[in-house]
Short mmCIF file of C-alpha atoms and ligand atoms in Angstrom, two decimals:
data_model
loop_
_atom_site.label_atom_id
_atom_site.label_comp_id
_atom_site.label_asym_id
_atom_site.label_seq_id
_atom_site.Cartn_x
_atom_site.Cartn_y
_atom_site.Cartn_z
CA ALA A 15 131.44 16.91 79.74
CA LYS A 16 127.83 17.01 77.93
CA GLU A 17 125.89 16.82 80.39
CA LEU A 18 128.17 19.62 81.98
CA GLY A 19 127.38 21.46 78.58
CA ARG A 20 123.74 21.71 78.91
CA ASN A 21 123.54 22.43 82.93
CA ARG A 22 125.87 25.02 82.19
CA SER A 23 123.74 26.02 79.22
CA TRP A 24 120.63 25.93 82.17
CA MET A 25 122.02 27.73 84.49
CA TYR A 26 122.47 30.80 82.20
CA GLN A 27 119.50 30.93 79.93
CA PRO A 28 120.47 32.81 77.00
CA GLU A 29 116.52 33.72 75.84
CA LEU A 30 116.12 34.86 79.01
CA SER A 31 119.05 37.12 79.46
CA ARG A 32 119.15 38.43 76.69
CA ASN A 33 115.10 39.58 76.00
CA MET A 34 113.62 40.02 78.97
CA HIS A 35 116.21 39.67 82.34
CA SER A 36 117.26 42.83 80.42
CA ARG A 37 119.60 45.59 81.41
CA MET A 38 117.89 46.36 83.48
CA SER A 39 116.94 43.19 85.50
CA LEU A 40 120.78 42.50 85.25
CA GLU A 41 121.61 46.74 86.51
CA LYS A 42 118.86 45.20 89.59
CA ASP A 43 120.81 42.49 90.73
CA LEU A 44 123.79 44.37 90.59
CA ARG A 45 121.97 46.38 93.65
CA ASP A 46 120.73 43.03 95.65
CA ALA A 47 124.71 41.48 94.87
CA LEU A 48 125.89 44.55 96.68
CA VAL A 49 123.92 45.38 99.37
CA GLN A 50 124.08 41.02 99.49
CA ASN A 51 128.03 41.26 100.01
CA ASP A 52 127.87 38.94 97.12
CA PHE A 53 131.28 39.50 94.57
CA ARG A 54 134.25 38.03 95.42
CA LEU A 55 138.13 39.49 94.65
CA VAL A 56 140.51 37.62 93.13
CA TYR A 57 144.54 38.75 93.62
CA GLN A 58 147.00 37.64 90.42
CA PRO A 59 151.15 37.97 92.16
CA GLN A 60 153.47 40.21 90.53
CA PHE A 61 156.76 38.60 89.93
CA ARG A 62 160.07 40.76 89.66
CA GLN A 63 162.33 38.82 87.62
CA ASN A 64 164.18 35.67 88.49
CA GLU A 65 162.23 35.80 91.91
CA SER A 66 160.33 33.19 92.76
CA ASN A 67 158.03 34.95 95.65
CA PRO A 68 155.44 37.34 94.72
CA LEU A 69 155.64 40.89 95.79
CA ARG A 70 153.26 42.52 94.04
CA VAL A 71 149.44 41.51 93.67
CA GLU A 72 147.19 42.55 91.46
CA THR A 73 143.17 43.00 93.20
CA LEU A 74 140.32 41.70 90.10
CA LEU A 75 136.89 41.54 90.48
CA ARG A 76 134.18 38.53 91.10
CA TRP A 77 131.01 38.16 90.54
CA PRO A 78 129.13 34.63 90.53
CA HIS A 79 125.58 35.99 89.65
CA PRO A 80 123.38 32.94 92.08
CA LEU A 81 121.57 31.89 88.27
CA ARG A 82 123.87 32.74 85.40
CA GLY A 83 127.08 32.48 87.03
CA LEU A 84 130.34 33.59 86.99
CA ILE A 85 129.76 36.91 84.88
CA SER A 86 133.09 38.57 83.36
CA PRO A 87 133.64 41.84 84.65
CA HIS A 88 134.33 43.51 80.49
CA GLU A 89 130.57 42.33 80.84
CA PHE A 90 129.50 44.21 84.76
CA ILE A 91 132.08 46.71 84.74
CA PRO A 92 130.49 49.01 81.97
CA LEU A 93 127.06 48.42 83.71
CA ALA A 94 128.62 49.78 86.73
CA GLU A 95 129.97 52.13 85.57
CA THR A 96 126.28 54.29 83.40
CA SER A 97 124.54 53.55 86.48
CA GLY A 98 126.47 54.72 88.89
CA LEU A 99 127.10 52.40 91.07
CA ILE A 100 131.11 51.70 90.15
CA MET A 101 130.91 54.22 92.98
CA GLU A 102 130.34 52.46 96.09
CA LEU A 103 131.17 49.07 94.47
CA GLY A 104 134.58 50.45 93.99
CA LEU A 105 135.11 52.24 97.35
CA TRP A 106 134.39 48.65 99.03
CA VAL A 107 136.94 46.47 96.08
CA LEU A 108 139.31 49.13 97.67
CA ARG A 109 138.83 48.67 101.10
CA SER A 110 137.96 44.89 101.04
CA ALA A 111 141.75 44.52 98.62
CA CYS A 112 143.75 46.71 101.62
CA GLU A 113 141.99 44.86 104.41
CA GLN A 114 143.15 40.98 102.50
CA PHE A 115 146.72 43.11 102.60
CA LEU A 116 147.10 43.83 106.23
CA ALA A 117 145.02 40.25 107.03
CA TRP A 118 148.23 38.90 104.67
CA ARG A 119 151.04 41.26 106.88
CA ASP A 120 149.18 39.44 110.44
CA GLN A 121 149.28 35.73 108.84
CA GLY A 122 152.84 36.65 107.58
CA LEU A 123 153.05 37.38 103.84
CA THR A 124 154.47 40.24 103.42
CA LEU A 125 154.43 41.73 100.03
CA GLU A 126 155.17 45.97 98.78
CA LYS A 127 151.66 46.88 97.23
CA ILE A 128 148.34 45.75 96.43
CA ALA A 129 147.50 47.28 93.23
CA VAL A 130 143.93 48.58 92.18
CA ASN A 131 141.71 49.34 90.11
CA VAL A 132 140.49 52.56 89.26
CA SER A 133 137.58 53.39 87.04
CA ALA A 134 137.74 56.65 85.05
CA ILE A 135 134.96 57.58 86.35
CA GLN A 136 135.74 56.87 90.13
CA ILE A 137 137.16 60.25 89.85
CA ASN A 138 135.38 62.70 90.60
CA GLY A 139 136.04 65.75 93.31
CA SER A 140 135.39 63.63 96.31
CA PHE A 141 137.97 60.61 95.55
CA ALA A 142 141.31 60.96 97.21
CA GLU A 143 138.81 61.69 100.46
CA SER A 144 137.18 59.29 100.66
CA VAL A 145 140.31 57.09 99.71
CA ALA A 146 142.27 58.91 102.58
CA LYS A 147 139.25 58.08 104.48
CA ILE A 148 139.25 54.52 104.28
CA LEU A 149 143.49 54.16 104.18
CA ASP A 150 142.94 55.84 108.04
CA ASP A 151 140.49 54.00 108.74
CA LEU A 152 142.22 50.85 108.56
CA ASN A 153 145.50 52.70 109.65
CA PHE A 154 147.46 51.37 105.72
CA ASN A 155 150.21 52.73 105.37
CA PRO A 156 149.85 54.73 101.12
CA GLN A 157 153.11 53.48 99.90
CA TRP A 158 151.21 49.84 99.79
CA LEU A 159 148.83 51.11 97.96
CA GLU A 160 149.37 51.28 93.75
CA LEU A 161 145.77 52.35 91.51
CA GLU A 162 144.89 51.60 88.32
CA VAL A 163 144.33 54.10 86.39
CA THR A 164 143.77 53.26 82.05
CA GLU A 165 145.87 55.68 79.50
CA SER A 166 143.20 57.23 78.39
CA LEU A 167 142.15 58.98 82.18
CA MET A 168 146.00 59.39 82.77
CA MET A 169 146.35 61.86 79.33
CA SER A 170 142.32 63.36 78.94
CA GLY A 171 144.36 66.84 81.06
CA ILE A 172 140.85 66.63 83.03
CA THR A 173 142.22 69.04 86.01
CA GLU A 174 139.24 67.61 88.43
CA VAL A 175 141.23 64.23 87.71
CA THR A 176 144.00 65.30 88.05
CA GLN A 177 143.64 67.62 91.69
CA GLN A 178 143.04 64.15 92.62
CA ILE A 179 145.34 62.06 91.88
CA HIS A 180 147.97 64.07 92.58
CA LEU A 181 146.30 64.33 96.16
CA LEU A 182 146.65 60.97 96.82
CA ARG A 183 150.05 60.84 95.08
CA ASN A 184 151.18 63.56 97.58
CA MET A 185 150.53 61.21 100.73
CA GLY A 186 152.10 58.31 99.16
CA VAL A 187 150.21 56.26 97.11
CA GLU A 188 151.28 55.56 94.01
CA PHE A 189 149.17 55.07 90.28
CA SER A 190 150.28 53.06 87.61
CA ILE A 191 148.79 53.03 83.59
CA ASP A 192 147.61 49.94 82.84
CA ASP A 193 146.17 48.66 79.35
CA PHE A 194 149.58 51.03 78.12
CA GLY A 195 149.67 50.95 74.55
CA THR A 196 146.68 51.19 73.30
CA GLY A 197 145.58 54.43 74.07
CA TYR A 198 147.45 57.71 72.30
CA SER A 199 149.59 59.02 74.90
CA SER A 200 152.66 61.15 73.86
CA LEU A 201 155.63 60.51 75.37
CA SER A 202 156.13 64.16 76.14
CA LYS A 203 153.44 64.04 77.95
CA ILE A 204 154.10 61.31 80.00
CA LYS A 205 157.62 62.61 81.44
CA SER A 206 154.63 65.26 83.69
CA MET A 207 151.89 62.72 84.74
CA PRO A 208 152.46 61.46 88.07
CA VAL A 209 152.90 57.97 88.56
CA SER A 210 155.41 55.44 88.04
CA VAL A 211 154.29 52.15 87.36
CA LEU A 212 153.60 51.14 82.88
CA LYS A 213 152.27 48.50 82.71
CA ILE A 214 152.70 46.90 78.89
CA ASP A 215 148.62 45.88 77.33
CA GLN A 216 148.27 41.83 77.30
CA SER A 217 147.62 42.36 73.25
CA PHE A 218 151.53 43.26 73.29
CA VAL A 219 153.33 40.41 74.91
CA ARG A 220 150.38 37.72 72.72
CA ASP A 221 152.41 38.05 69.90
CA ILE A 222 155.93 39.23 70.90
CA SER A 223 158.11 36.83 69.39
CA ASP A 224 161.68 38.41 68.27
CA GLU A 225 160.84 40.74 64.40
CA SER A 226 156.98 41.01 66.04
CA SER A 227 155.40 44.44 65.64
CA ASP A 228 154.52 44.06 68.69
CA TYR A 229 157.77 43.96 69.69
CA GLU A 230 159.12 46.99 69.14
CA ILE A 231 156.05 48.49 70.83
CA ALA A 232 157.21 46.33 74.03
CA ARG A 233 160.63 47.12 73.49
CA ALA A 234 159.81 51.04 72.99
CA ILE A 235 157.52 51.19 76.69
CA ILE A 236 160.04 49.74 77.82
CA MET A 237 162.70 51.59 77.49
CA MET A 238 160.82 55.00 77.42
CA ALA A 239 159.72 53.67 80.58
CA LYS A 240 163.68 53.20 81.96
CA SER A 241 164.74 57.04 80.30
CA LEU A 242 161.32 58.47 82.41
CA GLY A 243 161.90 55.90 85.53
CA LEU A 244 159.47 54.19 84.90
CA SER A 245 158.13 50.43 86.64
CA VAL A 246 157.64 48.39 83.61
CA VAL A 247 154.50 45.40 84.62
CA ALA A 248 154.18 42.88 81.70
CA GLU A 249 150.64 41.42 82.31
CA GLY A 250 149.04 38.54 80.07
CA VAL A 251 152.36 37.09 79.86
CA GLU A 252 151.75 32.98 79.44
CA ASN A 253 154.81 31.13 78.26
CA GLN A 254 158.52 30.74 78.53
CA ILE A 255 158.66 32.77 74.87
CA GLN A 256 156.90 35.36 76.00
CA GLU A 257 159.50 35.35 79.11
CA ASP A 258 161.96 35.21 78.03
CA THR A 259 162.08 37.88 75.02
CA LEU A 260 160.07 40.11 78.37
CA HIS A 261 163.66 40.01 80.22
CA ARG A 262 166.26 40.36 78.02
CA LEU A 263 163.85 43.00 77.06
CA GLY A 264 164.50 44.12 80.71
CA CYS A 265 161.15 44.12 81.86
CA ASP A 266 161.12 44.91 85.30
CA TRP A 267 157.79 42.47 86.23
CA LEU A 268 155.98 39.43 84.54
CA GLN A 269 151.89 39.34 85.10
CA GLY A 270 150.23 35.77 84.02
CA TYR A 271 149.23 32.28 83.89
CA PHE A 272 152.07 31.61 83.72
CA TYR A 273 152.80 32.28 87.47
CA GLY A 274 150.23 32.26 88.71
CA ASN A 275 145.94 32.32 88.40
CA PRO A 276 144.14 34.70 90.37
CA LEU A 277 143.58 33.04 93.51
CA SER A 278 140.96 34.18 97.14
CA GLY A 279 142.36 35.06 99.53
CA GLU A 280 143.06 31.90 100.97
CA GLU A 281 144.64 30.64 98.30
CA PHE A 282 146.33 32.98 97.99
CA LEU A 283 148.29 32.66 101.11
CA THR A 284 147.97 28.91 101.30
CA LYS A 285 149.79 29.25 98.06
CA TYR A 286 153.14 32.11 98.69
CA ASN A 287 153.56 32.60 102.58
CA THR A 288 157.05 31.34 102.59
CA ASN A 289 156.75 31.80 106.05
CA GLN A 290 155.14 29.24 107.24
P1 C2E B 17 142.79 43.81 83.68
O1 C2E B 17 142.97 45.31 84.28
O2 C2E B 17 143.97 44.27 82.16
O3 C2E B 17 143.21 42.83 84.00
C1 C2E B 17 143.81 41.77 83.41
C2 C2E B 17 143.06 40.61 82.73
O4 C2E B 17 143.52 40.12 82.37
C3 C2E B 17 142.63 39.68 83.74
O5 C2E B 17 141.12 39.58 83.76
C4 C2E B 17 142.98 37.99 84.41
O6 C2E B 17 142.19 37.74 84.91
C5 C2E B 17 143.54 38.36 83.26
N1 C2E B 17 144.90 37.69 82.34
C6 C2E B 17 145.59 37.88 83.06
N2 C2E B 17 146.64 37.06 83.03
C7 C2E B 17 146.47 36.71 82.07
C8 C2E B 17 147.17 35.66 81.21
O7 C2E B 17 148.27 35.43 81.25
N3 C2E B 17 145.90 35.37 79.83
C9 C2E B 17 145.31 36.61 79.60
N4 C2E B 17 144.78 36.52 78.15
N5 C2E B 17 144.88 36.95 80.67
C10 C2E B 17 144.89 37.39 81.65
P2 C2E B 17 139.38 40.00 84.67
O8 C2E B 17 140.22 39.90 86.32
O9 C2E B 17 138.80 39.35 83.74
O10 C2E B 17 139.13 41.20 84.51
C11 C2E B 17 139.31 42.34 82.96
C12 C2E B 17 139.35 43.53 83.25
O11 C2E B 17 138.16 44.04 84.72
C13 C2E B 17 140.77 44.25 83.47
O12 C2E B 17 141.71 44.24 82.92
C14 C2E B 17 139.71 45.56 84.57
O13 C2E B 17 140.08 46.62 83.72
C15 C2E B 17 138.80 44.77 85.27
N6 C2E B 17 138.06 44.71 86.11
C16 C2E B 17 138.24 43.41 87.15
N7 C2E B 17 138.40 44.07 87.70
C17 C2E B 17 138.13 45.39 88.03
C18 C2E B 17 138.14 46.25 89.35
O14 C2E B 17 137.81 46.32 91.38
N8 C2E B 17 137.81 47.46 89.34
C19 C2E B 17 137.60 48.28 88.24
N9 C2E B 17 137.45 49.56 87.63
N10 C2E B 17 137.94 47.44 87.03
C20 C2E B 17 138.22 45.54 87.49
CA1 CA B 18 144.83 46.50 85.70
CA1 CA B 19 145.57 45.28 82.27
CA1 CA B 20 142.56 45.02 80.08
#
């Protein structure tokens, strides 16, 4: 383990990455990675209560950096956003995820939907058109696609954003609000939002045991969602206690390490294809 640790610190080149190997150079690496097709996608299953086969899946982006190893999306997505690269990267993610979904279908793995994360700044005046083009190119049924956006974007009230979302909704693409509960949504506003799924943020799932304040928040979100006819996904489910609690609260969908880690497309197929 020591050996590995030493290797790893050499691999990460901490002094390099913190000083000389600056933000600029990481941005250049991002650009190169796009051109060289270095990005990878992994897929995490979502299960309906008491079902053993996943019906939905969330797409998550991975960047295996040649020198620094795997870099967290928490680190490189913000950089992709500020540099504008997120536009191209985001469309690559979307196209690749849709292609994977179709490949799975060909191989006998049929899912209800595939979810893809979308950054706020991706939603400009031509977003709907770009998405439509990909779906059209691939002959992809828009109803198989769900786009995860953050609460703050959904609630921003920016006309352009609302317009783009409505355009896609009218085509059949679904929207979910990611990390729900961490923003400042007013309940009355949610009713008028073109979303069909709320994803309870994992910070509320972590300490969800009875009588915690997180329990009360999760309960309130689930009750509200139900009364508005929305589905609820709990993310970050890691143990039996959390599952039991969420079941009792009537949460529709569960996602987390307790059920499955994010897997490559091939691994996902091997693990979940029951028709083989
Ligand atoms: P997110 O959308 O909230 O994704 C959930 C994160 O929780 C993922 O981290 C996932 O691997 C992790 N996770 C899954 N199950 C568990 C669990 O049981 N416990 C815990 N503690 N964590 C769990 P990941 O893959 O590192 O992604 C981090 C964030 O990066 C995502 O958060 C999302 O905001 C962003 N991201 C990832 N892929 C994309 C992408 O393609 N486009 C954009 N715009 N953002 C992305
Ligand atoms: Ca997400
Ligand atoms: Ca989330
Ligand atoms: Ca998150």
